[in-house]
PDB file of N, CA and C and ligand atoms in Angstrom:
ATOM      1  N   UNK A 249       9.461  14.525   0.681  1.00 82.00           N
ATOM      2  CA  UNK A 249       8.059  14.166   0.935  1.00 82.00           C
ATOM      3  C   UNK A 249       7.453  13.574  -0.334  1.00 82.00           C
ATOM      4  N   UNK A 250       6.354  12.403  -0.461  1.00 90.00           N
ATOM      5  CA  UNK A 250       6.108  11.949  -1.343  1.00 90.00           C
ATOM      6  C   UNK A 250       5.022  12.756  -1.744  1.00 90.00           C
ATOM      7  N   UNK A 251       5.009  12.756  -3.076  1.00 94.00           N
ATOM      8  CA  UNK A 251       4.108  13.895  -4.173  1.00 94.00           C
ATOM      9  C   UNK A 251       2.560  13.072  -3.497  1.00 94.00           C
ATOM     10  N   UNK A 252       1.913  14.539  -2.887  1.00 94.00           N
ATOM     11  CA  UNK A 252      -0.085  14.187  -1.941  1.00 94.00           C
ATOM     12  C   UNK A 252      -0.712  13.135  -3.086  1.00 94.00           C
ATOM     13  N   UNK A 253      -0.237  13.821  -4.680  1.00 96.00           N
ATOM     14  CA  UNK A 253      -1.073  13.342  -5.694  1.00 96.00           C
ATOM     15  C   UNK A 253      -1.054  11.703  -6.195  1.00 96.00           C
ATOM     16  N   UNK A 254       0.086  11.175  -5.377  1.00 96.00           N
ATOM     17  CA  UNK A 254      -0.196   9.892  -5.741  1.00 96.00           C
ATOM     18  C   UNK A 254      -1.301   8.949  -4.972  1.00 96.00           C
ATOM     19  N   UNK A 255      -1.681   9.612  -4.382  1.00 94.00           N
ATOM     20  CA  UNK A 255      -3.149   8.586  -3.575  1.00 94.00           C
ATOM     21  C   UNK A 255      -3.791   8.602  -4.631  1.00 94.00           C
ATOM     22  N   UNK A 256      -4.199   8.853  -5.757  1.00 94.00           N
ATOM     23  CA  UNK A 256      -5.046   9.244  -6.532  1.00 94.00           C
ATOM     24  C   UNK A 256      -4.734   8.380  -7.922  1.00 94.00           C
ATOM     25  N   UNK A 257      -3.650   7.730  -7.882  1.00 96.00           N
ATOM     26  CA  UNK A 257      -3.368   6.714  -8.448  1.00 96.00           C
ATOM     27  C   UNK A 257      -4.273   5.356  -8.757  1.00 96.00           C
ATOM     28  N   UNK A 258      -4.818   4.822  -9.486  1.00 96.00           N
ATOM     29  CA  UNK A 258      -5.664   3.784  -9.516  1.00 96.00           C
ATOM     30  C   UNK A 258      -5.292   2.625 -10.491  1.00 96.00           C
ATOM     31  N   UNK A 259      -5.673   1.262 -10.188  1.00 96.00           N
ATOM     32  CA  UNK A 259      -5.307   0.002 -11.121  1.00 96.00           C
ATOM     33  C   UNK A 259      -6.292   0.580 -12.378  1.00 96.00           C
ATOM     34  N   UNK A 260      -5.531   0.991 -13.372  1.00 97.00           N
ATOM     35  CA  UNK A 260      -6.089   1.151 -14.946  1.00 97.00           C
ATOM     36  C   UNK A 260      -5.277   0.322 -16.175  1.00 97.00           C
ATOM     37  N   UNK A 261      -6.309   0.265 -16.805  1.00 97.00           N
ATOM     38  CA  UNK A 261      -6.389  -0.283 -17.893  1.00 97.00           C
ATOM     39  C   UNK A 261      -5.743   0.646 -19.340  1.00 97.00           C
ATOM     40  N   UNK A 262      -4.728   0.973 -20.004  1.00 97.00           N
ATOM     41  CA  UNK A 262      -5.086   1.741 -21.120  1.00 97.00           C
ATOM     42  C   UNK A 262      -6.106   1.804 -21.702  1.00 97.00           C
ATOM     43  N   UNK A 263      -6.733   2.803 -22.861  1.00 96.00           N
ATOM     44  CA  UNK A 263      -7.505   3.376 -22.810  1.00 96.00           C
ATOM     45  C   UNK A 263      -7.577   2.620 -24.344  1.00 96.00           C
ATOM     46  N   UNK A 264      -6.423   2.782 -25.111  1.00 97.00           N
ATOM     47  CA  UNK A 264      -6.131   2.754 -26.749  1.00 97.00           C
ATOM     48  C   UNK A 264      -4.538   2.547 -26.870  1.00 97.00           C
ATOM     49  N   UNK A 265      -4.388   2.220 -28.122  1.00 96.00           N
ATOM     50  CA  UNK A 265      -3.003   1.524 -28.273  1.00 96.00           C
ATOM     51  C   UNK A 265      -2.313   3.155 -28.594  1.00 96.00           C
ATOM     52  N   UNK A 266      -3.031   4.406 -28.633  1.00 98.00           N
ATOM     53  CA  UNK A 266      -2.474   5.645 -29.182  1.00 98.00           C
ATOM     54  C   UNK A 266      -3.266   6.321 -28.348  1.00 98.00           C
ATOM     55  N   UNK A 267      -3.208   8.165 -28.710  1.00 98.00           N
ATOM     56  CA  UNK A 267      -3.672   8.295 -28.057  1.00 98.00           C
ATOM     57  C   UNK A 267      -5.857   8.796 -28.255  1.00 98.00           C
ATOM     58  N   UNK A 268      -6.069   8.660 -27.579  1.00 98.00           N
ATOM     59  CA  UNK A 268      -7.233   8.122 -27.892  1.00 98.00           C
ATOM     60  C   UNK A 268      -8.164   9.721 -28.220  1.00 98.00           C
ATOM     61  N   UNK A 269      -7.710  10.682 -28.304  1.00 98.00           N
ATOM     62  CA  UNK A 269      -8.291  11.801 -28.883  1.00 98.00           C
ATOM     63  C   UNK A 269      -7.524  12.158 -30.597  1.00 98.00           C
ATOM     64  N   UNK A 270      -6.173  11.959 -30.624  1.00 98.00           N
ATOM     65  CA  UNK A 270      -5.763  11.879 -31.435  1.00 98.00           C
ATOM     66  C   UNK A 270      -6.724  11.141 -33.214  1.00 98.00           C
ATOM     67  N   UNK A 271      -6.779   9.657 -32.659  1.00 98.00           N
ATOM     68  CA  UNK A 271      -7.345   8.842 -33.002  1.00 98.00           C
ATOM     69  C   UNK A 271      -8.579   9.393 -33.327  1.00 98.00           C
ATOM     70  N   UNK A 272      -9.178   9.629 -32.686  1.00 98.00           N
ATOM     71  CA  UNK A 272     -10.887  10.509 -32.931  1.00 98.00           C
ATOM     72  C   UNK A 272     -10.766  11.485 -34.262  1.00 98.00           C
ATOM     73  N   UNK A 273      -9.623  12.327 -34.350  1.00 98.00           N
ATOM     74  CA  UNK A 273      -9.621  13.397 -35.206  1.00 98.00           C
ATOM     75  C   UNK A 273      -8.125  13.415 -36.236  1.00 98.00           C
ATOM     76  N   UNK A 274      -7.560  12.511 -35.611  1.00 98.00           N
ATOM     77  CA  UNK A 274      -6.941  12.240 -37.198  1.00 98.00           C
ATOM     78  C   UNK A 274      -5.661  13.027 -36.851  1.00 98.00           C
ATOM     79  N   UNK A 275      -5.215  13.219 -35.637  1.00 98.00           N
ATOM     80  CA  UNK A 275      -4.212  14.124 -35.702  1.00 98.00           C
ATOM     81  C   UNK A 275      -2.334  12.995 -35.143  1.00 98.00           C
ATOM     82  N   UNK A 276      -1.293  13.325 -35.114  1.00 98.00           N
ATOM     83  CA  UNK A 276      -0.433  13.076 -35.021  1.00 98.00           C
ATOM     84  C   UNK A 276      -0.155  13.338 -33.537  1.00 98.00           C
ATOM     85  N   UNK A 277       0.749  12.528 -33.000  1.00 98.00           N
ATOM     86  CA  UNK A 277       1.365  12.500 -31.689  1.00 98.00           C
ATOM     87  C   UNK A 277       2.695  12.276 -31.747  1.00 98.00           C
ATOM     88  N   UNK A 278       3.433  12.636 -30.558  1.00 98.00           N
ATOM     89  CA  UNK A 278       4.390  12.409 -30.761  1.00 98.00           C
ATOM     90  C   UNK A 278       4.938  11.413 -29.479  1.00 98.00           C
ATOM     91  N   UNK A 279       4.781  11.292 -28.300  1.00 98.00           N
ATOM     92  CA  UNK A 279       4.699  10.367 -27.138  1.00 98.00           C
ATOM     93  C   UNK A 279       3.822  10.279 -26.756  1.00 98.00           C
ATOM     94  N   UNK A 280       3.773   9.370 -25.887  1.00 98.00           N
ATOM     95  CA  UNK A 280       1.955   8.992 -25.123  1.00 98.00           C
ATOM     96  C   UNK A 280       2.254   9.145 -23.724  1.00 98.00           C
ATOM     97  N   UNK A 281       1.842   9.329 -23.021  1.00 98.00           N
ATOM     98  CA  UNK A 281       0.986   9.693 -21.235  1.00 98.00           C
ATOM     99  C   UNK A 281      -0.326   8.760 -21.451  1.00 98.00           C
ATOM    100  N   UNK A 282       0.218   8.188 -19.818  1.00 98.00           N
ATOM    101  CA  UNK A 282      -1.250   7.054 -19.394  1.00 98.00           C
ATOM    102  C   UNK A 282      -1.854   7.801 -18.373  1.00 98.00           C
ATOM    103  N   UNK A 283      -2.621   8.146 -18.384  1.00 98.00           N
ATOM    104  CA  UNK A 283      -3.576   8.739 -16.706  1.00 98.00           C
ATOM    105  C   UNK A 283      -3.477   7.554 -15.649  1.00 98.00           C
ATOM    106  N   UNK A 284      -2.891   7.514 -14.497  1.00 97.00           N
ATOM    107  CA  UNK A 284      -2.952   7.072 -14.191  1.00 97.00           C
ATOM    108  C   UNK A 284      -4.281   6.909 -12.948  1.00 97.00           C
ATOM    109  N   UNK A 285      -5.150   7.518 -13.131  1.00 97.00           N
ATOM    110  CA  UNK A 285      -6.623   7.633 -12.436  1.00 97.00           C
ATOM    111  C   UNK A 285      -7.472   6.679 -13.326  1.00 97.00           C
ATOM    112  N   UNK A 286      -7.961   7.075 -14.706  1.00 97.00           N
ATOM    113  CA  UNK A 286      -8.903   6.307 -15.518  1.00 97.00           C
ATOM    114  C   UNK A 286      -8.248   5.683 -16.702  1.00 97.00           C
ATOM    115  N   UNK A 287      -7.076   5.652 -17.056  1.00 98.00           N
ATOM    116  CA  UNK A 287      -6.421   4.712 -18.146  1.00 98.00           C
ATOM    117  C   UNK A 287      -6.618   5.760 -19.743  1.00 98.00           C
ATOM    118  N   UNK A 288      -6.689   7.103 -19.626  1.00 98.00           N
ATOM    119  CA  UNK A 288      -6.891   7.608 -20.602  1.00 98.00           C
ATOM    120  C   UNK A 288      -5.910   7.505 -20.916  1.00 98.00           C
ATOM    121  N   UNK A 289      -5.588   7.207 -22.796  1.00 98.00           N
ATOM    122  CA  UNK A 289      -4.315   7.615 -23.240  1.00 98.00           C
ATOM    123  C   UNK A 289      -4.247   9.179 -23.969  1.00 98.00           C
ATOM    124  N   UNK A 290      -2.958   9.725 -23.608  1.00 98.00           N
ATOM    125  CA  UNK A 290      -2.951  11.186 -24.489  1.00 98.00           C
ATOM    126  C   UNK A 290      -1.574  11.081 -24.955  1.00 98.00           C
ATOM    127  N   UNK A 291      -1.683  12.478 -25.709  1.00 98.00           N
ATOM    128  CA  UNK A 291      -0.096  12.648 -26.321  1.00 98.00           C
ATOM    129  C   UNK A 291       0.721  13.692 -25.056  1.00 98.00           C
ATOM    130  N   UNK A 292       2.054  13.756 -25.449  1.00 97.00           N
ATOM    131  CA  UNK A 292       2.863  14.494 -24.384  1.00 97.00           C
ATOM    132  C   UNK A 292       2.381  15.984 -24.779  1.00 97.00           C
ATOM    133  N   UNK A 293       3.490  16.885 -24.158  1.00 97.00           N
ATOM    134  CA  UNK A 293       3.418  18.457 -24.335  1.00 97.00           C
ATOM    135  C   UNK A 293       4.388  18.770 -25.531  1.00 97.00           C
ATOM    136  N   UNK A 294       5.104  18.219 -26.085  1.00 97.00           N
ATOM    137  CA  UNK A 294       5.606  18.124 -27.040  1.00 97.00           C
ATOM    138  C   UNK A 294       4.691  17.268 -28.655  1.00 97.00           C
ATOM    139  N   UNK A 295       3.598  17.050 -28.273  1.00 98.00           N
ATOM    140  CA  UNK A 295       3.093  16.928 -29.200  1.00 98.00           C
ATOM    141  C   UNK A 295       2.174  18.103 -29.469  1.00 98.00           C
ATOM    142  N   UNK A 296       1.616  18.182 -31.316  1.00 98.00           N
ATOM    143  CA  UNK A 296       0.732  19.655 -31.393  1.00 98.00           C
ATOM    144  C   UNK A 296      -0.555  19.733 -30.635  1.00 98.00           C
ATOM    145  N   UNK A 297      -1.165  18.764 -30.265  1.00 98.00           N
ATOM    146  CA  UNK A 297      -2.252  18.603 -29.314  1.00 98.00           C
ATOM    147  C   UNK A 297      -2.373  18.642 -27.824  1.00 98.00           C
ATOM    148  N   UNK A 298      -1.326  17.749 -27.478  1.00 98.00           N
ATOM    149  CA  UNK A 298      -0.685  17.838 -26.031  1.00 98.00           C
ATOM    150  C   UNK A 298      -2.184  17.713 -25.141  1.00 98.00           C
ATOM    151  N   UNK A 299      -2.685  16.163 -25.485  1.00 98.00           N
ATOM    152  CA  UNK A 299      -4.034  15.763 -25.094  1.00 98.00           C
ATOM    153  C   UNK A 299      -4.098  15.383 -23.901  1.00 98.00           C
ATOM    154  N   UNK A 300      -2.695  14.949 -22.833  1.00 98.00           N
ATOM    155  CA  UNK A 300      -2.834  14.461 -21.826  1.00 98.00           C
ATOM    156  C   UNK A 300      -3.014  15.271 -20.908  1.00 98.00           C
ATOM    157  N   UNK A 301      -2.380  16.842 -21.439  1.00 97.00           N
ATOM    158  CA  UNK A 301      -2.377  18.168 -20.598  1.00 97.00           C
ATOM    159  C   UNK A 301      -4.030  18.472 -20.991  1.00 97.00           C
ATOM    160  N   UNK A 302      -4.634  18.490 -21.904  1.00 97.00           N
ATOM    161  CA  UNK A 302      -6.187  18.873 -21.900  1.00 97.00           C
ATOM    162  C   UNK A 302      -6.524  17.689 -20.817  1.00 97.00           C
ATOM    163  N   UNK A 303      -6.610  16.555 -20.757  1.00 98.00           N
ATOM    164  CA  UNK A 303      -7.309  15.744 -19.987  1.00 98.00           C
ATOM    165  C   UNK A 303      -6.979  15.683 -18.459  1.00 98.00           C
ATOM    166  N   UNK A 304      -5.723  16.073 -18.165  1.00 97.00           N
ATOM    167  CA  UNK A 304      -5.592  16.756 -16.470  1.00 97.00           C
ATOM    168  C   UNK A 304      -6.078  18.580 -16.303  1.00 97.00           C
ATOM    169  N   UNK A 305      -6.440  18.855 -17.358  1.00 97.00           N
ATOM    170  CA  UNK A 305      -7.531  20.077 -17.375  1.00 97.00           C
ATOM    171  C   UNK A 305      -9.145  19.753 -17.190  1.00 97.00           C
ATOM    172  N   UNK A 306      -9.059  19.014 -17.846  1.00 96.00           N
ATOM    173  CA  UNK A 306     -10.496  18.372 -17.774  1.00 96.00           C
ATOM    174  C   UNK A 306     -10.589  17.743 -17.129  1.00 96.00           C
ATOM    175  N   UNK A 307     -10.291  16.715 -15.667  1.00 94.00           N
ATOM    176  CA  UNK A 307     -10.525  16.040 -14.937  1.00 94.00           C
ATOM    177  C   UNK A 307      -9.624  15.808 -13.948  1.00 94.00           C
ATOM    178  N   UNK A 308      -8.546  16.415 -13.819  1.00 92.00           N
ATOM    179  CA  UNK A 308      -8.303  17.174 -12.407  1.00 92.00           C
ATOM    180  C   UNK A 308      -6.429  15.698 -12.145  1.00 92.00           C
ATOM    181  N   UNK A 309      -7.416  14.651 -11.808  1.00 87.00           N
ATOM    182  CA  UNK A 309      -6.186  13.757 -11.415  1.00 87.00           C
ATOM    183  C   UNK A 309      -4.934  14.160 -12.146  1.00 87.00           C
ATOM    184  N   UNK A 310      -3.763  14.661 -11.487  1.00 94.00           N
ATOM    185  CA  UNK A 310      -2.741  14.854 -12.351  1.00 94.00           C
ATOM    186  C   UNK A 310      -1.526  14.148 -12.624  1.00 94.00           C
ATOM    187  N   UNK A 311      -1.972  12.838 -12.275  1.00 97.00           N
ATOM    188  CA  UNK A 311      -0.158  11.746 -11.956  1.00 97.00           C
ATOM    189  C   UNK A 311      -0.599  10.710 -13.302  1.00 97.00           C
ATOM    190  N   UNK A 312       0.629  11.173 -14.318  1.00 97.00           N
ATOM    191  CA  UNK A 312       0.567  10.056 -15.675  1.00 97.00           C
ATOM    192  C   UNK A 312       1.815   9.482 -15.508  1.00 97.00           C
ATOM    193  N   UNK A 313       1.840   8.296 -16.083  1.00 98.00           N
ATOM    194  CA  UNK A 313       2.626   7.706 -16.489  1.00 98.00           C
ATOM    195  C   UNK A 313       3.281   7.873 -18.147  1.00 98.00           C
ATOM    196  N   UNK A 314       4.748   7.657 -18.124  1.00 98.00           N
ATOM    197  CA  UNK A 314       5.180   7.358 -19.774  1.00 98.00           C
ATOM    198  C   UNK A 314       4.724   6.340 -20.526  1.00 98.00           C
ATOM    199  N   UNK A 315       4.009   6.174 -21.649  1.00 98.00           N
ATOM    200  CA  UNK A 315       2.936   5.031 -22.252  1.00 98.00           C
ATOM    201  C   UNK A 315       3.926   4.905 -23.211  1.00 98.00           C
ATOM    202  N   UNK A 316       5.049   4.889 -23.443  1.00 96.00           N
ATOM    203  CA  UNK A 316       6.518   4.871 -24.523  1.00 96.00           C
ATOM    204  C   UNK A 316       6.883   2.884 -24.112  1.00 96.00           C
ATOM    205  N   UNK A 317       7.403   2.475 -24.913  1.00 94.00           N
ATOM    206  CA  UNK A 317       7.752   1.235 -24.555  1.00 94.00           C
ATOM    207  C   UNK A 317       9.668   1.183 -24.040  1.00 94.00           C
ATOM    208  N   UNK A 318       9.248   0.732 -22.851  1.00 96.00           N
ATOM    209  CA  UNK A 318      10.646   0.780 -22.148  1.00 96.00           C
ATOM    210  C   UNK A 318      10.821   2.047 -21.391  1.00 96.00           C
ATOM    211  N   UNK A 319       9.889   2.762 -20.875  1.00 96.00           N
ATOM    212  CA  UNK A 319       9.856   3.892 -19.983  1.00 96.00           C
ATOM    213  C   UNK A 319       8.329   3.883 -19.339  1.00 96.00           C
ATOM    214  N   UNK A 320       8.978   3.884 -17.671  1.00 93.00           N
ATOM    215  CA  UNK A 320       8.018   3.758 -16.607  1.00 93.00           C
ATOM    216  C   UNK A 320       7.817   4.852 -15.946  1.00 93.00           C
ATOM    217  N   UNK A 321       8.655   5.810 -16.300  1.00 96.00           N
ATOM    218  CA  UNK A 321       8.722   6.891 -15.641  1.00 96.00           C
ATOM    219  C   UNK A 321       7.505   7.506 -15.107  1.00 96.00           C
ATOM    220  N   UNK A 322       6.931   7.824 -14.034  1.00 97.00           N
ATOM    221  CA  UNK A 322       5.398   8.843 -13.608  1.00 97.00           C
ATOM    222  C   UNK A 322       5.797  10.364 -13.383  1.00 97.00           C
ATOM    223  N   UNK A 323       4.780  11.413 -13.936  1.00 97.00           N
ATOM    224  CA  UNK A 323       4.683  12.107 -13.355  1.00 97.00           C
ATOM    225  C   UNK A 323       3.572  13.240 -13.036  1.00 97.00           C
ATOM    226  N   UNK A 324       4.168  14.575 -12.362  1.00 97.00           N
ATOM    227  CA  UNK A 324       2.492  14.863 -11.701  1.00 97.00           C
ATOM    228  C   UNK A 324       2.368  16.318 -12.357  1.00 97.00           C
ATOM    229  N   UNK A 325       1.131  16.340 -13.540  1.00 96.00           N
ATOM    230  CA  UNK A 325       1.061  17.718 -13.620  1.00 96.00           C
ATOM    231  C   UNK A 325       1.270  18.853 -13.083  1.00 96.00           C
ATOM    232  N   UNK A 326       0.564  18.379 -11.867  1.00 96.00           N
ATOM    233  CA  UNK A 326       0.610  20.402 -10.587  1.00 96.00           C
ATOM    234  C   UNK A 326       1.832  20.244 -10.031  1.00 96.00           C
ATOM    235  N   UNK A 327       2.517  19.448  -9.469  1.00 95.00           N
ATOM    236  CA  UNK A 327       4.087  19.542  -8.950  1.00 95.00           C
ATOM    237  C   UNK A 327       4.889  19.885 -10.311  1.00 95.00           C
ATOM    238  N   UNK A 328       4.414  19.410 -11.444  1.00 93.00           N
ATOM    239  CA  UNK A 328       5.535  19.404 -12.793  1.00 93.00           C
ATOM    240  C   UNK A 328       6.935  19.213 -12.257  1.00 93.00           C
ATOM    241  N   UNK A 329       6.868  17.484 -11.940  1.00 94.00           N
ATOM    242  CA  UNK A 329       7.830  16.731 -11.715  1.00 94.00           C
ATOM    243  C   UNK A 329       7.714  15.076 -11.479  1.00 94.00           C
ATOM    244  N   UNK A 330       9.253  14.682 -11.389  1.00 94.00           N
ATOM    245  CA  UNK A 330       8.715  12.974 -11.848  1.00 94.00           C
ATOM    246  C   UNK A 330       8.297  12.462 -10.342  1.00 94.00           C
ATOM    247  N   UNK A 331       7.460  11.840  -9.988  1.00 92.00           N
ATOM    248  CA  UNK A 331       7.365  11.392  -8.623  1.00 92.00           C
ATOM    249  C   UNK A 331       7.004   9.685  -8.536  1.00 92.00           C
TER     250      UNK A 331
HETATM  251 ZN1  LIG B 494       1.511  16.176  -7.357  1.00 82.18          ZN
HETATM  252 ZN1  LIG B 495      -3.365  13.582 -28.865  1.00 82.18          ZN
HETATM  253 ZN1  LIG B 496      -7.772  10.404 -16.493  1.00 82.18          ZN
END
């Protein structure tokens, strides 16, 4: 069955060439996640911030994309899997 959460998918724009909380405060990342709802950029869960997981806390849509160059991969926070 295809993951409910991709209806929720929208034509976005990135947000920042990094990730865009990072950037604000000066901190390090280690991969990027694109929201794929509003074009926010964050860092992965493997980074010390792990901004993309605060921002599907904070605003619910949970299907990102890999923002890495040469990886398209999507996936969905609440399933925690690639869909
Ligand atoms: Zn899902
Ligand atoms: Zn970050
Ligand atoms: Zn978002």
């Amino acid at each position: 069955m295809p993951d409910p959460h991709l209806s929720e998918i929208r034509d976005v724009e990135p947000s920042a060439d990094g990730c865009e909380d990072c950037l604000k405060i000066g901190g390090e990342w280690l991969h990027l996640r694109l929201c794929l709802s509003c074009g926010h950029v964050g860092c992965c869960d493997s980074s010390p911030h792990k901004h993309a997981r605060q921002h599907f806390h904070r605003t619910k849509p949970p299907i990102i994309q890999s923002f890495e160059p040469g990886e398209d991969w999507r996936g969905c926070f609440v399933d925690e899997a690639e869909v």
